[in-house]
Amino acid sequence: KEDLDSGKYMWKEVIGAPVVSVTTKDIFDIIGSEVVIIKIDVEGYECKALQHEILDQSTGKYVPYIFMEWVNLRKNNHHTCDHYQQFMDSFTSCGYSPHETENLLPMELSTHTDWYDVVWIHGDAAKIVVYV
């Protein structure tokens, strides 16, 4: 900021068009379907983007599958998920279990520190068989 204010760099060169932030709930509010499948990769900010109301269906939307990158989340770089265990517990308390992305086989929760990607599948979701 000091370099910009001093004139070393030009504000017009580093500032783009205004950005409007929205929450996942905001997006859900404009989706007409009652069933939503999520694929999310927000570089460790998933615990901020996937609020509990998304998982517990209090938005009125049912989310049977959530595909997500897990590695940056569990590393908690830059304190993007300081309540990691609570976030992970919110999935299981809302009826989700972790599965491998390649074949949808169940994964043990105890291996969460090894996950790179994960699919959280709700207990009521239609079963998908993957032939490999």
XYZ file of C-alpha atoms in Angstrom:
132
model
C 0.000 0.000 0.000
C 2.830 2.360 0.798
C 4.359 1.772 -2.657
C 0.996 2.524 -4.249
C 0.386 5.617 -2.153
C 3.917 6.892 -2.809
C 3.451 6.644 -6.566
C 5.981 3.836 -7.068
C 3.135 1.784 -8.553
C -0.101 2.996 -10.107
C -3.418 2.043 -8.467
C -5.055 1.702 -11.887
C -2.497 -0.972 -12.794
C -3.164 -3.243 -9.832
C -6.843 -2.764 -9.143
C -9.351 -4.502 -11.365
C -13.074 -4.323 -11.577
C -14.947 -4.403 -8.272
C -15.648 -7.868 -6.931
C -18.833 -8.814 -5.131
C -18.416 -11.603 -2.616
C -21.172 -14.139 -2.136
C -21.635 -17.055 0.209
C -22.589 -20.586 -0.725
C -25.997 -19.884 0.791
C -26.376 -16.867 -1.513
C -25.742 -19.164 -4.470
C -28.166 -21.766 -3.104
C -30.840 -19.072 -2.841
C -30.836 -18.579 -6.615
C -30.698 -22.264 -7.583
C -34.111 -23.636 -8.445
C -33.286 -27.290 -7.856
C -33.786 -28.841 -4.431
C -30.807 -31.176 -5.027
C -27.331 -29.700 -5.465
C -24.028 -31.491 -6.045
C -21.002 -29.476 -4.966
C -17.501 -29.486 -6.431
C -15.444 -27.007 -4.460
C -11.779 -26.013 -4.529
C -11.110 -22.719 -2.772
C -7.551 -23.380 -1.633
C -8.160 -24.179 2.021
C -11.120 -21.876 2.571
C -13.664 -24.705 2.317
C -14.488 -24.463 6.012
C -15.526 -20.861 5.455
C -17.424 -21.606 2.231
C -19.289 -24.706 3.442
C -21.234 -23.365 6.365
C -23.057 -25.832 8.615
C -26.427 -24.798 7.153
C -25.267 -26.163 3.787
C -24.490 -29.560 5.300
C -27.517 -29.880 7.584
C -29.993 -29.074 4.781
C -31.500 -26.110 6.655
C -31.187 -24.140 3.391
C -33.870 -26.379 1.907
C -31.332 -27.911 -0.481
C -30.188 -31.524 -0.325
C -26.506 -32.049 -1.137
C -25.855 -35.766 -1.691
C -22.233 -35.403 -2.872
C -19.516 -32.900 -2.069
C -16.321 -33.234 -4.090
C -13.490 -31.250 -2.577
C -9.766 -30.789 -2.331
C -8.693 -31.612 1.205
C -4.921 -31.165 1.277
C -4.830 -27.372 1.705
C -7.660 -27.481 4.202
C -5.928 -29.951 6.523
C -2.624 -28.083 6.313
C -4.399 -24.937 7.558
C -1.965 -22.657 5.803
C -2.572 -19.032 6.717
C -5.151 -20.095 9.353
C -7.855 -20.699 6.760
C -9.424 -23.441 8.883
C -8.519 -23.005 12.529
C -11.457 -25.217 13.560
C -10.457 -28.118 11.335
C -11.658 -30.928 13.615
C -14.988 -29.201 14.207
C -15.379 -28.720 10.451
C -14.654 -32.389 9.779
C -17.066 -33.421 12.541
C -19.806 -31.299 10.956
C -19.797 -33.614 7.942
C -20.239 -36.767 9.981
C -22.831 -35.211 12.286
C -24.873 -34.253 9.211
C -24.780 -37.791 7.810
C -21.794 -37.648 5.437
C -18.941 -40.120 5.148
C -15.657 -39.707 3.260
C -14.911 -41.576 0.037
C -12.060 -41.792 -2.445
C -12.523 -39.640 -5.540
C -11.202 -42.215 -7.991
C -13.503 -45.116 -7.124
C -15.900 -43.819 -4.441
C -14.731 -46.446 -1.967
C -15.179 -45.468 1.692
C -12.200 -43.969 3.525
C -11.499 -44.185 7.229
C -11.856 -40.886 9.087
C -8.671 -41.692 10.950
C -6.711 -41.303 7.692
C -7.835 -37.684 7.122
C -4.285 -36.375 7.451
C -3.360 -38.374 4.332
C -6.247 -37.244 2.121
C -5.563 -35.113 -0.913
C -9.095 -35.043 -2.332
C -12.303 -36.417 -0.849
C -15.924 -37.005 -1.785
C -18.287 -36.600 1.136
C -21.340 -38.737 0.414
C -24.548 -38.310 2.366
C -26.029 -41.477 3.861
C -29.259 -40.987 1.885
C -27.497 -40.435 -1.457
C -28.098 -42.760 -4.382
C -25.318 -45.320 -4.532
C -22.980 -44.967 -7.473
C -20.903 -47.922 -8.632
C -17.613 -47.100 -10.316
C -16.054 -49.773 -12.512
C -12.304 -49.417 -12.803
